[in-house]
Amino acid sequence: MKDLDYFQMRALFYTREINNTASFKLKELEEIWFCNKKNAKIKVRKFETEGKYEYKPGKGRGNPSQLIFTKPLQEEIKMIINENIKRDHLEDAFQLLQLPIPKSWVLDLTKEIQKKFGYQSNHSKDVLRLMMLKRIVTLDPLQCSINFEEYLIRHLGSTLVTFDQKSETIQPHLAHHWNVEDDNKTWTFHLRKGVHFHHQRTLNSEDVKYTFERTKESPYSKQWLLANIEKIECLSPYTVRFHLLQANPLFLRYISATSLSILPKDEPFDENKWIGTGPFQLKKRTDNVIVLEAFDLYFLERPFIDEIEFYLISNETKDVMTIQIRGEQSDETSVNKVDKLNGVRFLAINFNKPSIVHNHSFRAALYHLLDMKKMWKDNGYDHLVEASSYFPWNSIQTESKNRGHVKSLVEQSGYQGETLTVYTKNIDAEKAEWFVKEAATEGIQLQCKVFEMDDFYSPLLDQKADLLFASEVSSYDYHLSFIEALYNKTNLFQRFISKKHLIYIEDCLSKMKYEPEHHKREYWMDQIEQYLREQHLILYLYHPHIHRTFNHTIQDTEFEALGYDDFRKAWIDMRD
């Protein structure tokens, strides 16, 4: 955006403005503009020549300078946002809305902004505009652990096979047929011909080998999926064979994982270009917008929607505008649904930072303190499904919570009143604040800190957090999702649970991950969850619901397992 630097400066100064005049020091501008003193002065002079203000440099060393602005900030902000809306420059408008300014300033623009979302048509293409509350951190299949990132990759890439949740069967995809020999140790896949990547070249077996070797050799989180592969052979341009070290009857389910979407060998991976074989290709990616465009050469049915645009908005902006993340404001033209997610929200406990949380009695006290029924009642929530398991259908309270146990358990732990830090995302901030207040009534001192999704992969959380509100959502294959959640090195289970406790968990996983019988896999899952509960290694909270609002003209959209709408087969009914 052309004048973003100017508005960043004004947003920084507006609380100190008196009669459109603000005092400042150049050091402040160097920090928000990420530049040196010389360049900061150049920018200040530039905006002055454009008539935005009068600049009065400070006299003498250390004295503040002054800016006398031509117009009030509210007037300028409203004018430029309105102009961007009329020109359909929504990315620029939302960049301004993310500035630290009162969101009430744009209340009268709400309806105009709403009109720009949902279904849009310019007669040559159908466009669906949606909002996202989470900034995209990575679209690298090897690193992503956030549901929305995986959701986007599912639209951009394709795997060799897919898992059908309803029938619990494997379906052909990039591979149209396969053979298994040597008691589930040798797997041969026959690829479709004429499958195009987004850069127009057709798929061959070398691309499959490259993708799997890239994953196998990666230091990141998905390596466990392929640790059992001994060798990959390209028998022909359309035939690839995998030799395993150990028989794995679940190998097909492993390779259906989104993280194994096939990439082209001839193009170094670039997550800002993202070349795959999926139904959509990445048209644009910035910090504030993601645009997916239908891929005309997709090997299956081309999507009916031509473009899907996702715009990043802040939680504050969403609340003021009363626009839900799925698109339009609820009205007579919208369809509202509440869907249950196959996942769980929980309190993660960091064993890798020294603190009282290492004490079992203290963790038990937190367990009894976190009464979900009371939290729901105190905060006026509905649709409570209290959790004692990763999955809703397994959540049966094995032990009733008793607030009366908290004080004695805290005393047993030897807690000395030290302050613990609870990290949370914005979406859970209200629940975290409730937790802090409830803990204080029992003499437990907590402080709450909000983190951004950009920080999720950084070591900051591992070093600073004692406790953290987190969530996990299952994909279509919930057995694979359970294993992935516990093995993935970027997930909180591996990062927070102690090595001592992980020994038992990984021993159970080693038995589960190659087990062909469904009920036996369930047995090992139950053993792991029982251990998590008994040791209070995490504290299960509740199973989330998601409220979805979308225009009634959008047909055949499906609610997919990760908690988002699958638009690969959706279409627009314009008969009305």
Coordinates of C-alpha atoms in Angstrom, one line a residue:
M1 CA 0.0 0.0 0.0
K2 CA 1.4 3.4 -1.1
D3 CA 0.9 5.4 2.2
L4 CA 1.0 2.6 4.7
D5 CA 4.1 4.1 6.4
Y6 CA 2.3 7.3 6.9
F7 CA -0.7 5.7 8.5
Q8 CA 1.5 3.5 10.7
M9 CA 3.1 6.7 12.0
R10 CA -0.3 8.4 12.6
A11 CA -1.6 5.3 14.4
L12 CA 1.4 5.3 16.7
F13 CA 1.0 9.0 17.5
Y14 CA -2.8 9.5 17.6
T15 CA -3.2 8.9 21.3
R16 CA -0.8 11.7 22.1
E17 CA -2.2 14.1 19.5
I18 CA -3.4 17.4 20.8
N19 CA -5.2 19.6 18.2
N20 CA -3.7 17.5 15.4
T21 CA -0.2 18.0 16.8
A22 CA 2.1 15.2 18.0
S23 CA 5.6 15.3 19.5
F24 CA 8.0 12.5 18.7
K25 CA 11.5 11.3 18.3
L26 CA 13.0 9.9 15.1
K27 CA 14.0 6.7 17.0
E28 CA 10.3 5.8 17.2
L29 CA 10.0 6.0 13.4
E30 CA 13.1 4.0 12.8
E31 CA 11.5 1.2 14.8
I32 CA 8.1 1.0 13.2
W33 CA 9.5 1.5 9.7
F34 CA 12.5 -0.8 10.2
C35 CA 15.0 1.7 8.8
N36 CA 17.9 3.8 9.8
K37 CA 17.8 7.5 10.9
K38 CA 18.7 8.8 7.5
N39 CA 15.9 7.0 5.7
A40 CA 13.4 7.9 8.5
K41 CA 14.2 11.6 7.9
I42 CA 13.8 11.2 4.1
K43 CA 10.3 9.7 4.7
V44 CA 9.3 12.4 7.1
R45 CA 10.3 15.1 4.6
K46 CA 8.5 13.3 1.7
F47 CA 5.2 13.2 3.5
E48 CA 5.7 16.9 4.4
T49 CA 6.1 17.8 0.7
E50 CA 2.9 15.9 -0.1
G51 CA 1.1 18.3 2.2
K52 CA 0.2 15.8 5.0
Y53 CA 1.6 17.9 7.8
E54 CA 4.1 20.6 8.9
Y55 CA 7.3 19.2 10.3
K56 CA 9.1 21.1 13.1
P57 CA 12.5 19.4 13.9
G58 CA 13.4 19.4 17.6
K59 CA 15.9 22.2 18.6
G60 CA 18.9 20.9 20.4
R61 CA 20.1 17.3 21.1
G62 CA 17.4 15.0 22.5
N63 CA 14.5 17.4 22.2
P64 CA 11.4 16.0 20.5
S65 CA 10.2 17.1 17.0
Q66 CA 6.7 18.0 16.1
L67 CA 4.2 17.2 13.4
I68 CA 1.2 19.4 12.8
F69 CA -1.2 17.3 10.7
T70 CA -3.4 18.8 8.0
K71 CA -6.4 16.6 8.8
P72 CA -7.6 14.5 11.8
L73 CA -6.6 10.8 11.6
Q74 CA -10.2 9.6 11.8
E75 CA -11.1 11.7 8.7
E76 CA -8.1 10.5 6.7
I77 CA -8.6 6.8 7.7
K78 CA -12.3 6.8 6.7
M79 CA -11.5 8.6 3.4
I80 CA -8.8 6.2 2.3
I81 CA -10.6 3.1 3.4
N82 CA -13.7 4.2 1.5
E83 CA -11.6 4.9 -1.5
N84 CA -10.0 1.5 -1.4
I85 CA -13.4 -0.2 -1.0
K86 CA -14.8 1.6 -4.1
R87 CA -11.7 0.6 -6.1
D88 CA -12.0 -3.0 -4.9
H89 CA -8.6 -2.7 -3.2
L90 CA -9.6 -4.8 -0.2
E91 CA -6.1 -5.8 0.8
D92 CA -5.2 -2.2 1.3
A93 CA -8.4 -1.5 3.2
F94 CA -7.7 -4.4 5.6
Q95 CA -4.1 -3.4 6.1
L96 CA -5.4 -0.1 7.5
L97 CA -8.0 -1.9 9.6
Q98 CA -5.3 -3.9 11.3
L99 CA -3.7 -0.7 12.6
P100 CA -4.1 0.1 16.4
I101 CA -7.0 2.6 15.9
P102 CA -10.5 2.6 17.3
K103 CA -12.5 0.2 15.1
S104 CA -15.7 2.2 15.8
W105 CA -14.3 4.7 13.4
V106 CA -15.3 2.5 10.5
L107 CA -18.7 1.4 11.8
D108 CA -20.5 3.3 9.1
L109 CA -18.5 1.6 6.4
T110 CA -19.5 -1.9 7.6
K111 CA -22.2 -2.5 5.1
E112 CA -20.0 -1.4 2.2
I113 CA -17.3 -3.8 3.3
Q114 CA -19.8 -6.6 3.7
K115 CA -21.0 -6.2 0.2
K116 CA -17.5 -7.1 -1.0
F117 CA -17.5 -10.5 0.6
G118 CA -19.2 -13.7 -0.2
Y119 CA -20.0 -14.5 -3.8
Q120 CA -18.8 -11.9 -6.4
S121 CA -19.2 -12.1 -10.2
N122 CA -17.9 -9.9 -13.0
H123 CA -19.6 -12.0 -15.6
S124 CA -16.3 -13.6 -16.7
K125 CA -15.6 -15.5 -13.4
D126 CA -17.1 -16.5 -10.1
V127 CA -15.2 -15.3 -7.1
L128 CA -15.7 -16.3 -3.5
R129 CA -14.3 -13.8 -0.9
L130 CA -13.8 -15.0 2.6
M131 CA -12.1 -13.8 5.7
M132 CA -9.3 -15.5 7.7
L133 CA -8.4 -14.7 11.3
K134 CA -5.0 -16.5 11.3
R135 CA -2.0 -15.3 9.4
I136 CA -0.4 -18.0 7.3
V137 CA 3.0 -18.9 8.8
T138 CA 4.1 -21.6 6.4
L139 CA 2.7 -23.6 3.4
D140 CA 5.6 -26.0 3.3
P141 CA 4.1 -29.5 3.7
L142 CA 7.1 -30.6 5.7
Q143 CA 6.6 -27.9 8.4
C144 CA 2.9 -27.0 8.7
S145 CA 1.1 -28.1 11.8
I146 CA -1.8 -25.6 11.8
N147 CA -5.2 -26.7 10.4
F148 CA -5.8 -23.8 8.0
E149 CA -2.3 -24.2 6.4
E150 CA -3.1 -27.9 5.8
Y151 CA -6.5 -27.0 4.5
L152 CA -4.9 -24.7 1.9
I153 CA -2.4 -27.4 0.9
R154 CA -5.3 -29.8 0.3
H155 CA -6.6 -27.4 -2.3
L156 CA -3.2 -26.9 -3.9
G157 CA -1.7 -30.4 -3.9
S158 CA -2.6 -34.0 -4.6
T159 CA -1.5 -37.3 -2.9
L160 CA -0.9 -40.7 -4.5
V161 CA -4.1 -42.0 -2.8
T162 CA -6.8 -40.6 -0.6
F163 CA -8.6 -41.9 2.5
D164 CA -12.4 -42.0 2.4
Q165 CA -13.7 -41.3 5.9
K166 CA -17.2 -42.7 5.4
S167 CA -16.1 -46.1 4.2
E168 CA -12.7 -46.1 5.8
T169 CA -11.2 -47.2 2.5
I170 CA -8.3 -46.0 0.4
Q171 CA -9.2 -44.5 -3.0
P172 CA -7.0 -44.0 -6.1
H173 CA -5.9 -40.5 -6.8
L174 CA -2.6 -39.7 -8.6
A175 CA -2.0 -43.5 -8.5
H176 CA -4.8 -45.3 -10.3
H177 CA -3.7 -48.8 -9.2
W178 CA -1.2 -50.4 -6.8
N179 CA 0.2 -53.8 -5.9
V180 CA 1.6 -55.1 -2.6
E181 CA 4.1 -58.0 -2.2
D182 CA 6.5 -59.5 0.3
D183 CA 4.0 -59.4 3.1
N184 CA 3.3 -55.6 3.0
K185 CA 7.0 -54.7 2.6
T186 CA 7.0 -53.9 -1.2
W187 CA 4.5 -51.5 -2.7
T188 CA 4.2 -50.7 -6.4
F189 CA 2.1 -47.7 -7.6
H190 CA 1.0 -47.0 -11.2
L191 CA 0.5 -43.3 -11.9
R192 CA -2.1 -41.7 -14.1
K193 CA -0.9 -40.3 -17.4
G194 CA -1.4 -36.7 -18.4
V195 CA -1.5 -35.2 -14.9
H196 CA -0.3 -31.6 -15.1
F197 CA 1.5 -29.6 -12.5
H198 CA 0.6 -25.9 -12.2
H199 CA 3.7 -25.0 -14.2
Q200 CA 2.3 -27.2 -17.1
R201 CA 4.8 -30.1 -17.0
T202 CA 3.2 -33.6 -16.6
L203 CA 3.7 -35.8 -13.5
N204 CA 6.1 -38.8 -13.6
S205 CA 7.6 -41.3 -11.1
E206 CA 10.7 -39.2 -10.5
D207 CA 8.5 -36.5 -9.0
V208 CA 7.0 -39.0 -6.6
K209 CA 10.5 -40.2 -5.6
Y210 CA 11.7 -36.6 -5.2
T211 CA 8.8 -35.7 -2.9
F212 CA 9.2 -38.7 -0.6
E213 CA 13.0 -38.3 -0.4
R214 CA 12.6 -34.6 0.4
T215 CA 10.3 -35.6 3.3
K216 CA 12.4 -38.5 4.4
E217 CA 15.6 -36.4 4.5
S218 CA 14.0 -33.4 6.2
P219 CA 14.9 -32.4 9.7
Y220 CA 11.3 -31.2 10.2
S221 CA 8.2 -32.8 11.7
K222 CA 6.9 -35.2 9.0
Q223 CA 9.9 -37.5 8.9
W224 CA 8.3 -40.2 11.0
L225 CA 5.8 -41.0 8.2
L226 CA 8.6 -42.3 6.0
A227 CA 11.2 -43.6 8.5
N228 CA 10.3 -47.2 7.4
I229 CA 11.2 -46.7 3.7
E230 CA 14.4 -48.4 2.7
K231 CA 14.5 -47.6 -1.0
I232 CA 12.4 -46.0 -3.7
E233 CA 12.7 -47.2 -7.4
C234 CA 11.3 -45.6 -10.5
L235 CA 10.6 -48.7 -12.7
S236 CA 9.2 -46.6 -15.5
P237 CA 7.9 -43.0 -16.0
Y238 CA 4.6 -44.1 -14.6
T239 CA 5.6 -46.8 -12.1
V240 CA 7.2 -46.3 -8.7
R241 CA 8.1 -48.9 -6.1
F242 CA 8.7 -48.6 -2.3
H243 CA 10.7 -51.1 -0.4
L244 CA 10.0 -51.0 3.4
L245 CA 12.3 -52.1 6.2
Q246 CA 9.3 -53.4 8.2
A247 CA 6.0 -54.7 6.9
N248 CA 3.3 -52.0 7.1
P249 CA -0.2 -52.9 6.2
L250 CA -1.2 -49.2 6.9
F251 CA 1.3 -47.8 4.3
L252 CA -1.5 -46.6 2.1
R253 CA -3.0 -44.5 4.9
Y254 CA 0.4 -43.0 5.6
I255 CA 0.9 -41.9 2.0
S256 CA -2.6 -40.3 1.9
A257 CA -1.3 -37.6 4.4
T258 CA -1.6 -34.1 3.0
S259 CA 2.1 -33.5 3.8
L260 CA 2.9 -36.0 1.1
S261 CA 1.3 -34.0 -1.7
I262 CA 3.5 -34.6 -4.8
L263 CA 5.8 -31.7 -5.8
P264 CA 7.7 -31.3 -9.1
K265 CA 11.4 -32.4 -9.2
D266 CA 12.4 -29.7 -11.7
E267 CA 11.4 -26.7 -9.5
P268 CA 12.9 -26.0 -6.1
F269 CA 10.1 -25.7 -3.6
D270 CA 8.9 -22.1 -3.0
E271 CA 5.9 -21.8 -0.7
N272 CA 5.1 -18.4 -2.3
K273 CA 4.7 -20.0 -5.7
W274 CA 3.5 -23.5 -4.7
I275 CA 3.6 -25.7 -7.7
G276 CA 1.4 -28.9 -7.3
T277 CA -1.2 -30.8 -9.1
G278 CA -4.2 -29.8 -7.0
P279 CA -7.6 -28.3 -8.2
F280 CA -6.5 -24.8 -7.3
Q281 CA -3.2 -23.0 -7.9
L282 CA -1.7 -20.2 -5.8
K283 CA -2.3 -16.9 -7.6
K284 CA -1.3 -14.5 -4.9
R285 CA 0.1 -14.7 -1.4
T286 CA 1.0 -11.8 0.9
D287 CA 0.9 -11.3 4.6
N288 CA -2.7 -10.2 4.3
V289 CA -4.3 -12.1 1.4
I290 CA -4.3 -15.5 -0.2
V291 CA -5.8 -16.0 -3.6
L292 CA -6.5 -19.5 -5.0
E293 CA -7.3 -19.8 -8.7
A294 CA -9.0 -22.8 -10.3
F295 CA -6.6 -24.9 -12.3
D296 CA -8.0 -25.6 -15.8
L297 CA -5.8 -28.6 -16.4
Y298 CA -6.7 -30.4 -13.1
F299 CA -6.7 -34.2 -13.7
L300 CA -10.1 -34.6 -12.2
E301 CA -13.2 -32.3 -12.4
R302 CA -12.2 -28.6 -12.6
P303 CA -13.6 -26.6 -9.7
F304 CA -16.8 -24.6 -10.5
I305 CA -15.6 -21.6 -8.5
D306 CA -12.9 -19.7 -10.4
E307 CA -11.2 -17.9 -7.5
I308 CA -11.3 -18.0 -3.7
E309 CA -9.8 -15.0 -1.9
F310 CA -9.0 -15.0 1.8
Y311 CA -8.4 -11.7 3.5
L312 CA -6.7 -11.4 6.9
I313 CA -8.7 -9.5 9.5
S314 CA -8.1 -8.9 13.2
N315 CA -10.5 -10.4 15.8
E316 CA -11.3 -6.8 16.8
T317 CA -12.3 -5.9 13.3
K318 CA -14.4 -9.1 13.0
D319 CA -16.3 -8.3 16.2
V320 CA -17.1 -4.7 15.2
M321 CA -18.2 -5.7 11.7
T322 CA -20.2 -8.7 12.9
I323 CA -18.9 -10.6 9.9
Q324 CA -18.1 -14.2 10.5
I325 CA -15.1 -15.9 9.1
R326 CA -17.1 -17.8 6.6
G327 CA -18.2 -14.8 4.6
E328 CA -21.3 -12.7 4.9
Q329 CA -23.3 -11.3 7.8
S330 CA -26.2 -13.5 8.9
D331 CA -29.4 -12.3 7.1
E332 CA -32.2 -13.8 5.1
T333 CA -29.9 -14.7 2.2
S334 CA -27.5 -16.6 4.5
V335 CA -27.4 -20.2 5.7
N336 CA -26.2 -20.7 9.3
K337 CA -24.9 -24.0 10.6
V338 CA -23.2 -25.3 13.8
D339 CA -20.8 -28.2 13.2
K340 CA -18.9 -30.3 15.7
L341 CA -15.2 -30.6 15.2
N342 CA -13.4 -34.0 15.7
G343 CA -10.8 -32.4 17.9
V344 CA -10.1 -31.0 21.3
R345 CA -9.1 -27.9 23.1
F346 CA -6.7 -28.5 26.0
L347 CA -4.3 -27.0 28.4
A348 CA -0.7 -27.9 27.5
I349 CA 1.8 -28.2 30.4
N350 CA 5.4 -27.4 29.7
F351 CA 7.7 -29.9 31.3
N352 CA 10.8 -28.5 29.6
K353 CA 10.8 -25.3 31.6
P354 CA 11.5 -25.7 35.4
S355 CA 8.5 -24.8 37.4
I356 CA 5.9 -26.2 39.9
V357 CA 4.0 -27.8 37.0
H358 CA 6.4 -30.7 37.2
N359 CA 4.7 -31.7 40.4
H360 CA 1.8 -34.2 39.9
S361 CA -0.3 -32.8 42.8
F362 CA -0.1 -29.3 41.4
R363 CA -1.2 -30.6 37.9
A364 CA -4.1 -32.5 39.7
A365 CA -5.1 -29.2 41.4
L366 CA -5.3 -27.5 37.9
Y367 CA -7.4 -30.4 36.7
H368 CA -10.0 -29.9 39.4
L369 CA -9.9 -26.1 39.0
L370 CA -10.7 -26.3 35.3
D371 CA -14.4 -27.0 35.6
M372 CA -15.8 -26.6 32.1
K373 CA -19.4 -26.4 33.3
K374 CA -18.6 -23.4 35.5
M375 CA -16.5 -21.8 32.7
W376 CA -19.4 -22.2 30.3
K377 CA -22.0 -20.8 32.8
D378 CA -19.8 -17.9 33.9
N379 CA -19.1 -16.8 30.3
G380 CA -22.5 -17.5 28.8
Y381 CA -21.4 -20.1 26.3
D382 CA -23.5 -22.8 24.7
H383 CA -22.9 -26.2 22.9
L384 CA -20.6 -27.5 25.6
V385 CA -19.1 -30.9 25.0
E386 CA -16.7 -31.5 27.9
A387 CA -13.6 -33.4 26.9
S388 CA -11.7 -36.3 28.5
S389 CA -10.3 -37.5 25.2
Y390 CA -9.0 -36.3 21.8
F391 CA -12.2 -37.5 20.2
P392 CA -15.8 -36.5 21.2
W393 CA -17.2 -40.0 21.0
N394 CA -14.6 -41.2 23.6
S395 CA -15.2 -38.4 26.1
I396 CA -16.7 -39.9 29.2
Q397 CA -15.7 -38.3 32.5
T398 CA -13.8 -41.0 34.3
E399 CA -13.4 -38.8 37.4
S400 CA -15.7 -36.0 38.5
K401 CA -14.0 -32.7 39.2
N402 CA -14.1 -31.5 42.7
R403 CA -13.2 -27.9 43.5
G404 CA -12.8 -28.9 47.1
H405 CA -9.7 -30.9 46.3
V406 CA -7.7 -27.9 44.9
K407 CA -6.4 -26.3 48.1
S408 CA -5.1 -29.5 49.6
L409 CA -3.5 -30.6 46.4
V410 CA -1.8 -27.2 46.1
E411 CA -0.5 -27.6 49.7
Q412 CA 0.8 -31.1 48.9
S413 CA 2.7 -29.8 45.9
G414 CA 4.8 -27.3 47.9
Y415 CA 3.7 -24.4 45.8
Q416 CA 5.2 -21.1 47.2
G417 CA 3.0 -18.5 45.4
E418 CA 5.3 -18.0 42.3
T419 CA 3.6 -16.6 39.2
L420 CA 3.2 -18.9 36.3
T421 CA 2.7 -17.7 32.7
V422 CA -0.3 -18.9 30.7
Y423 CA 0.0 -18.3 26.9
T424 CA -3.1 -18.2 24.7
K425 CA -4.3 -17.2 21.2
N426 CA -6.8 -14.4 20.9
I427 CA -9.6 -16.9 20.3
D428 CA -9.1 -18.4 23.8
A429 CA -8.2 -15.2 25.6
E430 CA -11.5 -14.9 27.5
K431 CA -11.3 -18.5 28.7
A432 CA -7.6 -17.9 29.8
E433 CA -8.6 -14.8 31.7
W434 CA -11.4 -16.8 33.5
F435 CA -8.8 -19.4 34.4
V436 CA -6.5 -16.7 35.8
K437 CA -9.3 -15.4 38.0
E438 CA -10.4 -18.8 39.2
A439 CA -6.8 -19.7 40.1
A440 CA -6.4 -16.5 42.1
T441 CA -9.3 -17.5 44.4
E442 CA -7.3 -20.7 45.3
G443 CA -4.0 -18.8 45.8
I444 CA -2.5 -19.8 42.5
Q445 CA -0.9 -16.8 40.7
L446 CA -1.1 -16.8 37.0
Q447 CA -0.5 -14.2 34.3
C448 CA -1.9 -14.4 30.8
K449 CA 0.0 -13.6 27.6
V450 CA -1.5 -13.6 24.1
F451 CA 0.6 -15.0 21.3
E452 CA 0.2 -14.7 17.5
M453 CA 0.3 -17.7 15.2
D454 CA 3.6 -16.4 13.8
D455 CA 5.1 -17.4 17.2
F456 CA 3.7 -20.9 17.1
Y457 CA 6.8 -22.5 15.5
S458 CA 9.3 -20.3 17.4
P459 CA 11.2 -21.5 20.5
L460 CA 9.5 -18.6 22.4
L461 CA 6.7 -20.7 23.7
D462 CA 9.0 -23.5 24.8
Q463 CA 11.1 -21.0 26.8
K464 CA 8.5 -18.7 28.3
A465 CA 5.2 -20.6 28.7
D466 CA 4.4 -22.7 31.8
L467 CA 0.9 -23.5 30.5
L468 CA -0.7 -22.9 27.1
F469 CA -4.2 -23.1 25.8
A470 CA -4.0 -25.2 22.6
S471 CA -6.1 -27.3 20.2
E472 CA -5.8 -30.3 17.9
V473 CA -8.3 -31.1 15.1
S474 CA -8.4 -34.5 13.4
S475 CA -8.2 -35.0 9.6
Y476 CA -10.3 -37.5 7.8
D477 CA -8.2 -40.4 9.0
Y478 CA -8.5 -40.0 12.8
H479 CA -6.1 -42.8 13.6
L480 CA -3.3 -41.3 11.5
S481 CA -4.2 -37.8 13.0
F482 CA -3.7 -39.2 16.5
I483 CA -0.3 -40.6 15.7
E484 CA 0.7 -37.5 13.8
A485 CA -0.3 -35.2 16.7
L486 CA 2.0 -37.1 19.1
Y487 CA 4.9 -37.7 16.7
N488 CA 5.0 -34.3 15.0
K489 CA 8.0 -32.5 16.4
T490 CA 6.5 -29.0 15.8
N491 CA 3.3 -29.9 17.8
L492 CA 3.1 -29.1 21.5
F493 CA 3.0 -32.8 22.6
Q494 CA 6.6 -33.4 21.5
R495 CA 7.7 -29.9 22.6
F496 CA 6.1 -29.8 26.0
I497 CA 5.9 -33.4 27.4
S498 CA 9.0 -34.6 29.1
K499 CA 11.3 -37.1 27.6
K500 CA 10.6 -39.5 30.5
H501 CA 6.8 -39.5 29.8
L502 CA 7.4 -39.7 26.0
I503 CA 9.1 -43.1 26.4
Y504 CA 5.9 -44.7 27.4
I505 CA 3.8 -42.9 24.8
E506 CA 6.2 -43.7 21.9
D507 CA 6.3 -47.3 23.0
C508 CA 2.5 -47.5 22.6
L509 CA 2.7 -45.6 19.2
S510 CA 5.3 -48.0 17.9
K511 CA 2.8 -50.8 18.5
M512 CA -0.2 -48.9 17.1
K513 CA 1.4 -47.5 13.9
Y514 CA 1.8 -50.8 12.1
E515 CA -1.3 -52.5 13.6
P516 CA -3.7 -53.8 10.8
E517 CA -6.7 -54.4 13.1
H518 CA -8.9 -51.4 13.9
H519 CA -9.9 -52.5 17.4
K520 CA -6.2 -53.1 18.4
R521 CA -5.3 -49.6 17.2
E522 CA -8.1 -48.3 19.3
Y523 CA -6.7 -50.2 22.3
W524 CA -3.3 -48.5 22.0
M525 CA -5.0 -45.1 21.6
D526 CA -6.9 -45.8 24.8
Q527 CA -3.7 -46.7 26.6
I528 CA -2.0 -43.5 25.6
E529 CA -5.0 -41.3 26.6
Q530 CA -5.4 -43.1 29.9
Y531 CA -1.7 -42.3 30.6
L532 CA -2.1 -38.7 29.6
R533 CA -5.1 -38.4 32.0
E534 CA -3.5 -40.2 34.9
Q535 CA -0.3 -38.2 34.8
H536 CA -2.2 -35.0 33.9
L537 CA 0.3 -34.4 31.1
I538 CA -2.3 -32.3 29.3
L539 CA -5.6 -31.2 30.6
Y540 CA -8.5 -31.9 28.3
L541 CA -11.0 -29.0 28.2
Y542 CA -13.8 -29.3 25.6
H543 CA -14.6 -30.3 22.0
P544 CA -15.1 -27.2 19.9
H545 CA -18.1 -26.3 17.6
I546 CA -17.7 -24.1 14.6
H547 CA -20.4 -21.6 13.5
R548 CA -20.6 -21.3 9.8
T549 CA -22.4 -18.6 7.8
F550 CA -22.5 -18.6 4.0
N551 CA -24.7 -17.4 1.2
H552 CA -27.6 -19.6 0.2
T553 CA -26.5 -19.5 -3.5
I554 CA -23.3 -21.5 -2.7
Q555 CA -24.2 -25.1 -3.4
D556 CA -22.5 -28.4 -2.5
T557 CA -20.0 -27.0 -0.1
E558 CA -18.9 -29.6 2.3
F559 CA -17.7 -29.2 5.9
E560 CA -14.4 -31.0 5.9
A561 CA -12.6 -32.6 8.8
L562 CA -10.2 -29.8 9.5
G563 CA -13.0 -27.4 10.3
Y564 CA -13.2 -25.5 7.1
D565 CA -15.5 -25.6 4.0
D566 CA -14.3 -27.7 1.1
F567 CA -15.0 -25.7 -2.0
R568 CA -13.5 -28.1 -4.5
K569 CA -16.9 -29.1 -5.7
A570 CA -19.0 -26.1 -4.7
W571 CA -20.9 -24.1 -7.3
I572 CA -23.0 -20.9 -7.5
D573 CA -26.8 -21.1 -8.1
M574 CA -27.8 -17.8 -9.5
R575 CA -31.5 -18.6 -10.3
D576 CA -32.7 -16.1 -7.7

